[in-house]
Short mmCIF file of C-alpha atoms in Angstrom, two decimals:
data_model
loop_
_atom_site.label_atom_id
_atom_site.label_comp_id
_atom_site.label_asym_id
_atom_site.label_seq_id
_atom_site.Cartn_x
_atom_site.Cartn_y
_atom_site.Cartn_z
CA MET A 25 14.17 -77.83 15.49
CA SER A 26 13.30 -77.33 19.24
CA HIS A 27 9.58 -77.78 18.62
CA GLY A 28 10.04 -80.65 16.22
CA GLY A 29 10.24 -80.98 12.44
CA ASP A 30 11.79 -83.13 9.77
CA PHE A 31 14.19 -80.50 8.22
CA ALA A 32 15.27 -76.99 8.75
CA ASP A 33 17.58 -74.62 6.81
CA ILE A 34 18.73 -70.99 6.74
CA TYR A 35 19.36 -68.85 3.73
CA ILE A 36 21.45 -65.71 4.25
CA GLU A 37 21.72 -63.27 1.45
CA LYS A 38 23.55 -60.14 0.67
CA LYS A 39 23.27 -58.60 -2.80
CA ALA A 40 24.58 -55.36 -4.41
CA LEU A 41 22.65 -54.21 -7.47
CA ASN A 42 23.47 -51.48 -10.09
CA GLY A 43 20.94 -50.27 -12.79
CA ILE A 44 21.36 -47.65 -15.50
CA GLY A 45 18.52 -46.45 -17.62
CA CYS A 46 18.64 -44.13 -20.68
CA GLU A 47 15.43 -42.66 -22.10
CA ASP A 48 14.63 -39.51 -24.11
CA ASN A 49 18.19 -39.37 -25.23
CA LYS A 50 19.62 -38.89 -21.64
CA ILE A 51 20.55 -40.91 -18.59
CA GLU A 52 17.33 -40.97 -16.52
CA ARG A 53 18.43 -43.13 -13.66
CA ILE A 54 21.41 -44.65 -12.01
CA ASN A 55 20.46 -46.90 -9.17
CA SER A 56 22.82 -48.58 -6.80
CA GLY A 57 21.91 -50.40 -3.62
CA THR A 58 22.37 -53.31 -1.32
CA ASP A 59 19.88 -55.68 0.23
CA ALA A 60 20.56 -58.20 3.00
CA GLY A 61 18.59 -60.62 5.07
CA ALA A 62 17.90 -64.19 5.93
CA GLY A 63 15.06 -66.68 5.64
CA ILE A 64 14.59 -69.65 8.00
CA ARG A 65 12.41 -72.56 7.10
CA VAL A 66 11.20 -75.58 9.10
CA ILE A 67 9.51 -78.55 7.43
CA ALA A 68 7.34 -80.96 9.32
CA GLY A 69 5.56 -83.56 7.20
CA ASP A 70 3.59 -81.69 4.53
CA SER A 71 3.75 -78.33 6.35
CA THR A 72 6.29 -75.62 5.90
CA ALA A 73 6.92 -72.63 8.17
CA TYR A 74 9.02 -69.82 6.79
CA ALA A 75 10.17 -66.61 8.47
CA TYR A 76 12.45 -63.96 7.09
CA THR A 77 14.16 -60.91 8.49
CA ASN A 78 16.53 -58.11 7.40
CA ASP A 79 18.24 -58.16 10.79
CA VAL A 80 21.14 -60.61 10.46
CA SER A 81 22.49 -60.11 13.90
CA PHE A 82 22.44 -63.14 16.10
CA ASP A 83 19.40 -61.90 17.95
CA GLY A 84 17.57 -61.13 14.71
CA LEU A 85 18.25 -64.63 13.33
CA ALA A 86 17.33 -66.26 16.63
CA HIS A 87 13.98 -64.51 16.65
CA ALA A 88 13.23 -65.58 13.13
CA ALA A 89 14.21 -69.14 14.05
CA ARG A 90 11.77 -69.09 16.98
CA VAL A 91 8.98 -67.87 14.75
CA ALA A 92 9.68 -70.54 12.19
CA SER A 93 9.97 -73.31 14.82
CA HIS A 94 6.51 -72.65 16.20
CA GLY A 95 5.05 -73.47 12.70
CA ALA A 96 6.20 -77.11 12.99
CA ARG A 97 5.16 -79.50 15.78
CA GLY A 98 6.31 -83.00 16.49
CA ASP A 99 9.03 -84.91 18.39
CA GLN A 100 11.83 -82.54 19.56
CA VAL A 101 15.05 -83.05 17.83
CA ARG A 102 18.29 -81.88 19.40
CA LYS A 103 21.28 -83.14 17.57
CA SER A 104 24.67 -81.62 16.59
CA ARG A 105 25.51 -81.57 12.93
CA ASP A 106 28.74 -81.88 11.13
CA LEU A 107 28.62 -79.47 8.24
CA SER A 108 30.26 -80.05 4.93
CA THR A 109 30.39 -78.22 1.56
CA PRO A 110 29.78 -80.16 -1.64
CA LEU A 111 31.99 -79.51 -4.61
CA ALA A 112 30.78 -76.92 -7.10
CA PRO A 113 29.84 -78.59 -10.44
CA VAL A 114 30.75 -75.57 -12.59
CA ASP A 115 33.25 -72.66 -12.38
CA LEU A 116 31.39 -69.31 -12.64
CA SER A 117 34.40 -66.99 -12.04
CA VAL A 118 34.17 -63.80 -14.07
CA GLN A 119 36.86 -61.82 -15.82
CA LEU A 120 35.79 -58.25 -14.93
CA ARG A 121 33.88 -57.98 -11.60
CA PRO A 122 31.10 -55.38 -11.85
CA ASP A 123 32.27 -53.80 -8.51
CA GLU A 124 35.61 -53.19 -10.02
CA VAL A 125 34.32 -51.33 -13.04
CA ALA A 126 33.70 -47.50 -12.66
CA ILE A 127 29.99 -46.48 -13.18
CA GLU A 128 31.29 -44.05 -15.91
CA LYS A 129 32.36 -47.08 -17.97
CA LYS A 130 28.92 -48.55 -17.71
CA VAL A 131 27.31 -45.29 -18.64
CA GLU A 132 29.50 -45.15 -21.66
CA LYS A 133 28.21 -48.44 -22.92
CA VAL A 134 24.59 -47.30 -22.44
CA LEU A 135 25.14 -44.05 -24.21
CA ALA A 136 26.97 -45.66 -27.13
CA ALA A 137 23.95 -47.99 -27.85
CA ASN A 138 21.60 -45.07 -27.48
CA GLN A 139 23.48 -42.87 -29.90
CA HIS A 140 23.96 -45.56 -32.46
CA ALA A 141 20.34 -46.53 -32.42
CA ARG A 142 19.15 -42.95 -32.97
CA THR A 143 21.43 -42.30 -35.92
CA LEU A 144 20.32 -45.29 -38.00
CA ASP A 145 16.96 -44.07 -39.27
CA ASP A 146 14.74 -41.01 -38.97
CA ARG A 147 11.83 -43.22 -38.27
CA ILE A 148 13.32 -44.32 -34.91
CA LYS A 149 11.36 -42.11 -32.57
CA GLN A 150 12.37 -43.46 -29.05
CA VAL A 151 15.07 -45.57 -27.69
CA THR A 152 15.36 -47.15 -24.22
CA VAL A 153 18.65 -48.74 -23.11
CA GLY A 154 19.10 -50.48 -19.83
CA PHE A 155 22.22 -52.10 -18.14
CA GLY A 156 22.15 -53.94 -14.82
CA ASP A 157 24.44 -56.10 -12.80
CA ILE A 158 24.20 -57.97 -9.55
CA ILE A 159 26.53 -59.49 -7.05
CA GLN A 160 24.76 -61.89 -4.77
CA GLN A 161 26.43 -63.60 -1.82
CA VAL A 162 24.57 -66.35 -0.08
CA THR A 163 25.23 -68.70 2.86
CA ILE A 164 23.08 -71.80 3.11
CA ALA A 165 23.12 -74.33 5.87
CA ASN A 166 20.69 -77.15 6.80
CA THR A 167 19.96 -79.94 9.22
CA GLU A 168 21.26 -82.54 6.75
CA GLY A 169 24.76 -81.13 7.19
CA VAL A 170 25.03 -78.99 4.08
CA PHE A 171 26.95 -75.73 4.26
CA VAL A 172 27.36 -73.61 1.19
CA GLU A 173 28.84 -70.13 0.64
CA ASP A 174 28.40 -68.82 -2.86
CA GLU A 175 28.71 -65.75 -4.98
CA ARG A 176 26.58 -65.21 -7.96
CA ILE A 177 27.40 -62.52 -10.59
CA ARG A 178 25.05 -61.57 -13.45
CA SER A 179 24.94 -58.87 -16.03
CA ARG A 180 22.29 -57.83 -18.62
CA PHE A 181 22.01 -55.29 -21.34
CA ILE A 182 18.70 -54.38 -23.11
CA VAL A 183 17.89 -52.06 -26.01
CA HIS A 184 14.30 -51.25 -27.01
CA ALA A 185 13.50 -49.20 -30.00
CA VAL A 186 10.25 -47.64 -31.17
CA ALA A 187 9.77 -46.81 -34.91
CA ALA A 188 6.90 -44.77 -36.41
CA ASP A 189 5.71 -44.15 -39.90
CA GLY A 190 2.66 -41.98 -39.81
CA SER A 191 0.15 -43.46 -37.41
CA LEU A 192 1.86 -46.95 -37.52
CA ILE A 193 4.07 -47.56 -34.54
CA GLN A 194 6.22 -50.78 -34.13
CA THR A 195 8.81 -51.89 -31.60
CA GLY A 196 11.98 -53.92 -31.52
CA TYR A 197 14.09 -55.18 -28.74
CA GLU A 198 17.27 -57.11 -28.13
CA ALA A 199 18.80 -58.39 -24.92
CA LEU A 200 22.08 -59.84 -23.84
CA GLY A 201 22.82 -61.36 -20.47
CA GLY A 202 24.54 -64.15 -18.52
CA SER A 203 26.37 -65.27 -15.43
CA VAL A 204 29.23 -62.91 -16.45
CA GLY A 205 30.79 -59.64 -15.38
CA PHE A 206 31.63 -56.57 -17.50
CA GLU A 207 33.10 -58.78 -20.07
CA ILE A 208 29.59 -59.29 -21.35
CA PHE A 209 30.51 -56.67 -24.04
CA GLU A 210 33.28 -58.89 -25.39
CA GLU A 211 30.54 -61.15 -26.65
CA GLU A 212 28.69 -58.35 -28.43
CA ALA A 213 29.31 -54.62 -28.57
CA PRO A 214 26.47 -52.34 -27.38
CA GLU A 215 26.16 -50.91 -30.85
CA ASP A 216 25.47 -54.38 -32.32
CA ILE A 217 22.64 -54.87 -29.81
CA ALA A 218 21.20 -51.48 -30.69
CA GLN A 219 21.41 -52.34 -34.34
CA LYS A 220 19.44 -55.54 -33.84
CA ALA A 221 16.70 -53.75 -31.90
CA VAL A 222 16.39 -51.01 -34.52
CA ASP A 223 16.42 -53.41 -37.52
CA ARG A 224 13.64 -55.34 -35.97
CA ALA A 225 11.50 -52.29 -35.29
CA LEU A 226 12.01 -50.99 -38.87
CA LEU A 227 11.35 -54.46 -40.25
CA MET A 228 7.96 -54.50 -38.47
CA LEU A 229 7.04 -51.13 -40.10
CA GLU A 230 7.38 -52.84 -43.48
CA ALA A 231 5.84 -56.09 -42.45
CA LYS A 232 2.34 -57.16 -43.52
CA PRO A 233 -0.43 -58.09 -40.99
CA ALA A 234 0.05 -61.76 -39.97
CA PRO A 235 -2.49 -64.25 -41.34
CA SER A 236 -4.57 -66.36 -39.10
CA GLY A 237 -5.26 -70.09 -39.33
CA THR A 238 -3.67 -73.36 -38.91
CA MET A 239 -0.40 -73.84 -40.64
CA PRO A 240 3.21 -75.35 -40.43
CA VAL A 241 5.43 -73.27 -38.18
CA VAL A 242 9.27 -73.32 -38.41
CA MET A 243 10.86 -72.04 -35.18
CA ALA A 244 14.34 -70.72 -35.89
CA ALA A 245 17.02 -71.23 -33.41
CA GLU A 246 17.53 -67.57 -32.78
CA ALA A 247 13.91 -67.43 -31.56
CA GLY A 248 15.15 -68.91 -28.30
CA GLY A 249 13.39 -71.48 -26.31
CA THR A 250 10.24 -69.80 -25.22
CA MET A 251 8.48 -72.75 -26.78
CA VAL A 252 10.01 -75.31 -24.58
CA HIS A 253 9.86 -73.05 -21.53
CA GLU A 254 6.08 -72.57 -21.86
CA ALA A 255 4.96 -75.66 -23.76
CA CYS A 256 6.33 -78.11 -21.31
CA GLY A 257 8.82 -76.57 -18.77
CA HIS A 258 6.40 -75.51 -16.06
CA GLY A 259 4.43 -78.65 -16.41
CA LEU A 260 7.53 -80.59 -15.48
CA GLU A 261 8.00 -78.74 -12.11
CA ALA A 262 7.28 -81.23 -9.33
CA ASP A 263 5.15 -79.05 -7.17
CA LEU A 264 2.60 -78.57 -9.99
CA VAL A 265 2.72 -82.30 -10.72
CA GLN A 266 2.13 -83.21 -7.07
CA LYS A 267 -0.72 -80.73 -6.79
CA GLY A 268 -2.49 -82.21 -9.81
CA LEU A 269 -1.92 -78.98 -11.84
CA SER A 270 0.27 -80.48 -14.55
CA VAL A 271 -0.83 -82.13 -17.78
CA TYR A 272 2.29 -84.40 -17.40
CA GLY A 273 1.14 -85.86 -14.09
CA GLY A 274 1.30 -89.68 -14.02
CA GLN A 275 3.01 -89.93 -17.51
CA LYS A 276 6.62 -90.94 -16.47
CA GLY A 277 7.86 -93.53 -19.01
CA GLN A 278 5.29 -92.58 -21.47
CA GLU A 279 5.62 -90.90 -24.84
CA VAL A 280 4.68 -87.26 -24.51
CA ALA A 281 6.61 -85.80 -27.54
CA SER A 282 7.96 -86.63 -30.93
CA PRO A 283 10.90 -89.04 -30.86
CA LEU A 284 12.96 -86.11 -32.26
CA VAL A 285 12.47 -84.14 -29.10
CA THR A 286 14.76 -84.35 -26.11
CA VAL A 287 14.20 -81.72 -23.27
CA ILE A 288 16.93 -80.91 -20.86
CA ASP A 289 17.18 -78.52 -17.86
CA ASP A 290 20.82 -77.79 -17.23
CA GLY A 291 22.02 -75.43 -14.43
CA THR A 292 25.72 -76.05 -15.25
CA ILE A 293 26.12 -74.52 -18.69
CA ARG A 294 28.91 -71.94 -18.14
CA GLY A 295 27.99 -68.30 -18.56
CA LYS A 296 24.26 -68.65 -19.16
CA TYR A 297 21.71 -66.51 -17.37
CA GLY A 298 20.14 -69.44 -15.47
CA THR A 299 23.38 -71.05 -14.53
CA ILE A 300 24.00 -72.02 -10.87
CA ARG A 301 26.81 -73.63 -8.82
CA PHE A 302 24.21 -74.45 -6.17
CA ASP A 303 20.43 -73.89 -6.04
CA ASP A 304 18.89 -71.83 -3.33
CA GLU A 305 18.78 -74.85 -1.00
CA GLY A 306 22.52 -75.68 -1.26
CA THR A 307 21.97 -78.62 -3.79
CA LYS A 308 24.43 -78.75 -6.57
CA GLY A 309 23.34 -77.47 -10.00
CA GLN A 310 22.66 -80.38 -12.26
CA LYS A 311 21.92 -81.47 -15.84
CA ASN A 312 18.54 -83.17 -15.78
CA VAL A 313 17.18 -84.92 -18.92
CA LEU A 314 13.43 -84.47 -18.60
CA ILE A 315 12.23 -85.86 -21.90
CA GLU A 316 14.44 -88.24 -23.84
CA LYS A 317 13.60 -88.95 -27.50
CA GLY A 318 9.86 -88.23 -26.72
CA VAL A 319 9.68 -90.16 -23.53
CA LEU A 320 9.09 -88.43 -20.16
CA LYS A 321 11.88 -89.37 -17.84
CA GLU A 322 12.08 -86.90 -15.02
CA PHE A 323 10.53 -83.93 -13.18
CA MET A 324 12.27 -80.93 -11.55
CA TYR A 325 12.40 -81.20 -7.74
CA ASP A 326 13.44 -79.05 -4.76
CA ARG A 327 14.01 -80.64 -1.38
CA PHE A 328 10.37 -80.33 -0.20
CA THR A 329 8.83 -82.02 -3.27
CA ALA A 330 11.60 -84.52 -3.39
CA SER A 331 11.04 -85.57 0.25
CA LYS A 332 7.41 -86.38 -0.58
CA GLU A 333 8.65 -89.08 -2.89
CA LYS A 334 11.61 -90.12 -0.78
CA ARG A 335 14.09 -89.16 -3.42
CA GLU A 336 16.84 -86.59 -3.99
CA SER A 337 16.37 -83.00 -5.26
CA THR A 338 17.33 -82.34 -8.83
CA GLY A 339 18.90 -78.92 -7.92
CA ASN A 340 15.94 -76.92 -9.04
CA GLY A 341 15.05 -75.31 -5.64
CA ARG A 342 15.08 -71.54 -6.34
CA ARG A 343 13.93 -68.32 -4.90
CA GLU A 344 13.91 -64.63 -5.84
CA SER A 345 15.31 -63.47 -2.46
CA TYR A 346 15.61 -64.26 1.24
CA GLN A 347 11.94 -63.08 1.40
CA HIS A 348 10.74 -66.11 -0.48
CA LYS A 349 10.77 -69.88 0.23
CA PRO A 350 12.25 -71.95 -2.51
CA VAL A 351 10.04 -73.80 -5.06
CA PRO A 352 11.01 -75.96 -8.15
CA ARG A 353 12.07 -73.72 -10.99
CA MET A 354 13.82 -74.09 -14.31
CA THR A 355 17.39 -72.89 -14.92
CA ASN A 356 18.71 -73.29 -18.48
CA THR A 357 16.02 -75.31 -20.37
CA LEU A 358 16.45 -76.43 -23.86
CA ILE A 359 15.37 -78.80 -26.66
CA ALA A 360 18.52 -80.64 -27.78
CA ALA A 361 19.90 -80.08 -31.23
CA GLY A 362 19.27 -82.56 -33.96
CA ASP A 363 21.33 -83.38 -36.99
CA GLU A 364 19.57 -81.60 -39.89
CA ASP A 365 20.63 -78.56 -41.92
CA PRO A 366 18.34 -75.63 -40.68
CA SER A 367 18.15 -74.15 -44.15
CA ALA A 368 16.87 -77.54 -45.56
CA ILE A 369 13.97 -77.42 -43.07
CA ILE A 370 12.80 -74.10 -44.55
CA LYS A 371 13.41 -75.26 -48.06
CA ASP A 372 11.28 -78.37 -47.57
CA THR A 373 8.38 -76.37 -46.10
CA LYS A 374 5.89 -75.60 -48.83
CA GLU A 375 4.05 -72.89 -46.90
CA GLY A 376 3.84 -71.76 -43.35
CA LEU A 377 5.30 -69.24 -40.81
CA LEU A 378 8.93 -68.79 -39.92
CA VAL A 379 9.44 -67.44 -36.37
CA LYS A 380 12.80 -65.76 -35.76
CA LYS A 381 12.13 -63.96 -32.43
CA MET A 382 9.65 -64.73 -29.72
CA GLY A 383 8.00 -62.30 -27.27
CA GLY A 384 6.57 -63.25 -23.97
CA GLY A 385 4.37 -66.17 -23.28
CA GLN A 386 2.20 -67.97 -20.69
CA VAL A 387 0.87 -71.49 -20.10
CA ASN A 388 -2.00 -73.13 -18.29
CA THR A 389 -0.09 -76.13 -16.74
CA THR A 390 -3.25 -77.96 -15.92
CA ASN A 391 -4.09 -78.70 -19.56
CA GLY A 392 -0.89 -77.51 -21.38
CA ASP A 393 -2.55 -74.67 -23.35
CA PHE A 394 -0.23 -71.90 -24.17
CA VAL A 395 0.05 -68.59 -26.01
CA PHE A 396 3.20 -66.74 -27.34
CA ASP A 397 3.71 -63.43 -28.97
CA VAL A 398 5.82 -63.44 -32.14
CA ALA A 399 8.29 -60.47 -32.19
CA GLU A 400 9.66 -61.30 -35.70
CA GLY A 401 8.10 -63.63 -38.24
CA TYR A 402 8.01 -64.29 -41.95
CA ILE A 403 5.77 -66.10 -44.38
CA ILE A 404 7.25 -69.15 -46.15
CA LYS A 405 5.99 -70.10 -49.57
CA ASP A 406 7.37 -72.92 -51.77
CA GLY A 407 10.47 -73.15 -49.41
CA GLU A 408 11.29 -69.56 -49.69
CA ILE A 409 11.03 -66.71 -47.15
CA VAL A 410 8.63 -64.27 -48.77
CA HIS A 411 7.99 -61.35 -46.49
CA ALA A 412 7.84 -60.32 -42.84
CA VAL A 413 4.58 -60.33 -40.79
CA ARG A 414 3.57 -58.47 -37.66
CA GLY A 415 1.05 -59.11 -34.94
CA ALA A 416 1.23 -62.81 -34.99
CA THR A 417 0.54 -65.03 -31.91
CA LEU A 418 1.01 -68.76 -31.57
CA THR A 419 -1.65 -70.73 -29.68
CA GLY A 420 -1.63 -74.42 -28.95
CA ASN A 421 -1.22 -77.28 -26.47
CA GLY A 422 2.15 -78.23 -25.18
CA PRO A 423 2.11 -81.98 -25.49
CA GLU A 424 0.28 -81.91 -28.77
CA VAL A 425 2.68 -79.42 -30.32
CA LEU A 426 5.75 -81.43 -29.18
CA ARG A 427 4.28 -84.52 -30.81
CA LYS A 428 3.97 -82.58 -34.06
CA VAL A 429 7.66 -81.79 -34.32
CA ASP A 430 8.92 -83.44 -37.52
CA ARG A 431 12.16 -81.71 -38.26
CA VAL A 432 14.97 -80.67 -35.81
CA GLY A 433 18.08 -78.79 -36.84
CA LYS A 434 21.56 -79.08 -35.68
CA ASP A 435 21.89 -75.47 -34.42
CA LEU A 436 21.00 -74.13 -31.06
CA GLY A 437 20.02 -70.58 -30.01
CA TYR A 438 19.60 -69.08 -26.53
CA ALA A 439 17.33 -66.28 -25.14
CA ILE A 440 17.20 -64.91 -21.58
CA GLY A 441 14.20 -63.89 -19.42
CA THR A 442 12.82 -63.58 -16.00
CA CYS A 443 10.47 -66.38 -15.18
CA GLY A 444 7.59 -65.53 -12.86
CA LYS A 445 5.89 -68.06 -10.51
CA GLU A 446 4.12 -67.71 -7.20
CA GLY A 447 4.92 -64.01 -7.13
CA GLN A 448 8.66 -64.28 -7.50
CA GLY A 449 10.85 -64.03 -10.47
CA VAL A 450 14.20 -65.76 -11.20
CA PRO A 451 16.71 -65.48 -14.15
CA VAL A 452 16.47 -68.22 -16.74
CA SER A 453 17.81 -68.99 -20.16
CA ASP A 454 16.05 -71.26 -22.71
CA ALA A 455 17.19 -72.60 -26.08
CA GLN A 456 16.12 -74.68 -29.02
CA PRO A 457 17.40 -75.72 -32.43
CA THR A 458 15.62 -74.75 -35.66
CA MET A 459 12.55 -77.16 -35.76
CA ARG A 460 9.35 -77.45 -37.71
CA ILE A 461 5.89 -78.08 -36.12
CA GLN A 462 3.51 -79.68 -38.63
CA SER A 463 0.51 -77.53 -37.75
CA LEU A 464 -0.07 -74.74 -35.14
CA ILE A 465 -2.77 -72.09 -34.68
CA VAL A 466 -1.45 -68.73 -35.78
CA GLY A 467 -3.47 -65.65 -34.66
CA GLY A 468 -3.24 -62.47 -36.70
CA THR A 469 -5.24 -59.63 -38.32
CA GLY A 470 -4.50 -60.46 -41.91
CA GLY A 471 -7.15 -63.14 -42.24
CA ALA A 472 -6.76 -66.61 -43.68
CA PRO A 473 -6.81 -67.29 -47.48
CA ASP A 474 -10.15 -68.90 -47.24
CA SER A 475 -11.60 -66.40 -44.80
CA PRO A 476 -10.12 -62.79 -45.19
CA ASN A 477 -11.86 -61.41 -42.13
CA LYS A 478 -11.26 -64.28 -39.69
CA LYS A 479 -9.47 -63.41 -36.52
CA LEU A 480 -8.72 -66.08 -33.91
CA PRO A 481 -9.20 -65.30 -30.22
CA ALA A 482 -6.25 -64.84 -27.97
CA LEU A 483 -5.59 -67.66 -25.48
CA ALA A 484 -4.59 -65.04 -23.00
CA ASN A 485 -8.32 -64.37 -22.48
CA ILE A 486 -8.83 -67.82 -20.93
CA LEU A 487 -5.67 -68.04 -18.79
CA SER A 488 -5.80 -67.32 -15.11
CA ASP A 489 -3.74 -64.55 -13.37
CA GLY A 490 -1.94 -67.38 -11.45
CA THR A 491 -0.49 -68.75 -14.64
CA PRO A 492 3.30 -69.14 -14.74
CA ARG A 493 4.79 -67.00 -17.34
CA ILE A 494 8.03 -65.79 -18.76
CA ARG A 495 8.97 -62.14 -19.26
CA ARG A 496 11.43 -61.54 -22.06
CA LEU A 497 14.26 -59.07 -21.04
#
């Protein structure tokens, strides 16, 4: 703060990573490594100066501090600070620390999934299995007196299967992950994950081409919350709102969704992939109700965006590593469960599309337009699930779609992913109950009943490269 500034902080990080990959029926890679460094930030008014270094000696940190300090000019501030640590809002202790489990045990789990997947059907031509874990230790201190030392542990397991029948090739994947240690396999065995991936790939071989047109869409809980993440999540991040890049700007207190829809971002759900004790600015993780019964209540803030409105951060300041400055990001984002029987929602749908698994997606936050891939979908006719379809995409506008939700189930299903924004990715979870959207544009190659050769254009063609997006693991 020697050259002036309103706020300064330091983020020191050390992380140990392990990754195991199996392809072509053999272990192709075992990667282990550590990375350490620090980022120093100085904020003066609307300007931010950020410097980072992998030299965490006193001299290295002092040099980074001098570089950052020259980016902010103003009245010099020389003041001692009493540092204090806030209480963590959630216990993230793990049962089996990854650094206490031999690499051979981790390899065994990968090979077990690979072997099981390959023995299920002769049409399975390729299987890729990946396991990774991370232990991240951070120290965060700032000029407001916050001092936080935190350890974050996450594990993830992924199976991707490729099935072929003649010239037709289809894929299936399944992922498991969370803020957990090696006990991740107590939730589901590696063979079970492999089974789901293979079943999905084989199902898509038998599936018919998806129709195209506007129709009711039932989103099953097991599809995960890609819909909420893309349809409104990014648009509720305060930096995009303040820059005029969100369709939700200026709409606090207004109805932006169906009264059946409540959207929550909650960084305190134990064990989930996006759960945090503290965000990357030392603010406690929080549960934030963003949309309540259709009414916009809150945005997601980091310290910088919060300071512009003279308010507190919501605990959403996140960064990929010490090489990145924090920005407002989601944690675990969900549409709250309702009170209806999920099976009744399908039974009461005369015709439409049932989505049981989502792929990736992206959104234009300025106008709310989005596009999703459907990894597993089914045709509904007269309240019955008729057959599977492949190649479907969902295209729509976030606020419009959320207004069209007319049924919400009492179940809730989660998915994990890596959310990309401003060139950096962070781990997230998202969730939703079974819910019905009255009408949504479905893109496919099967044609519509009244126009057999009609094929709708993909929204991806009109989205910019800078669009926030989520990548499914």
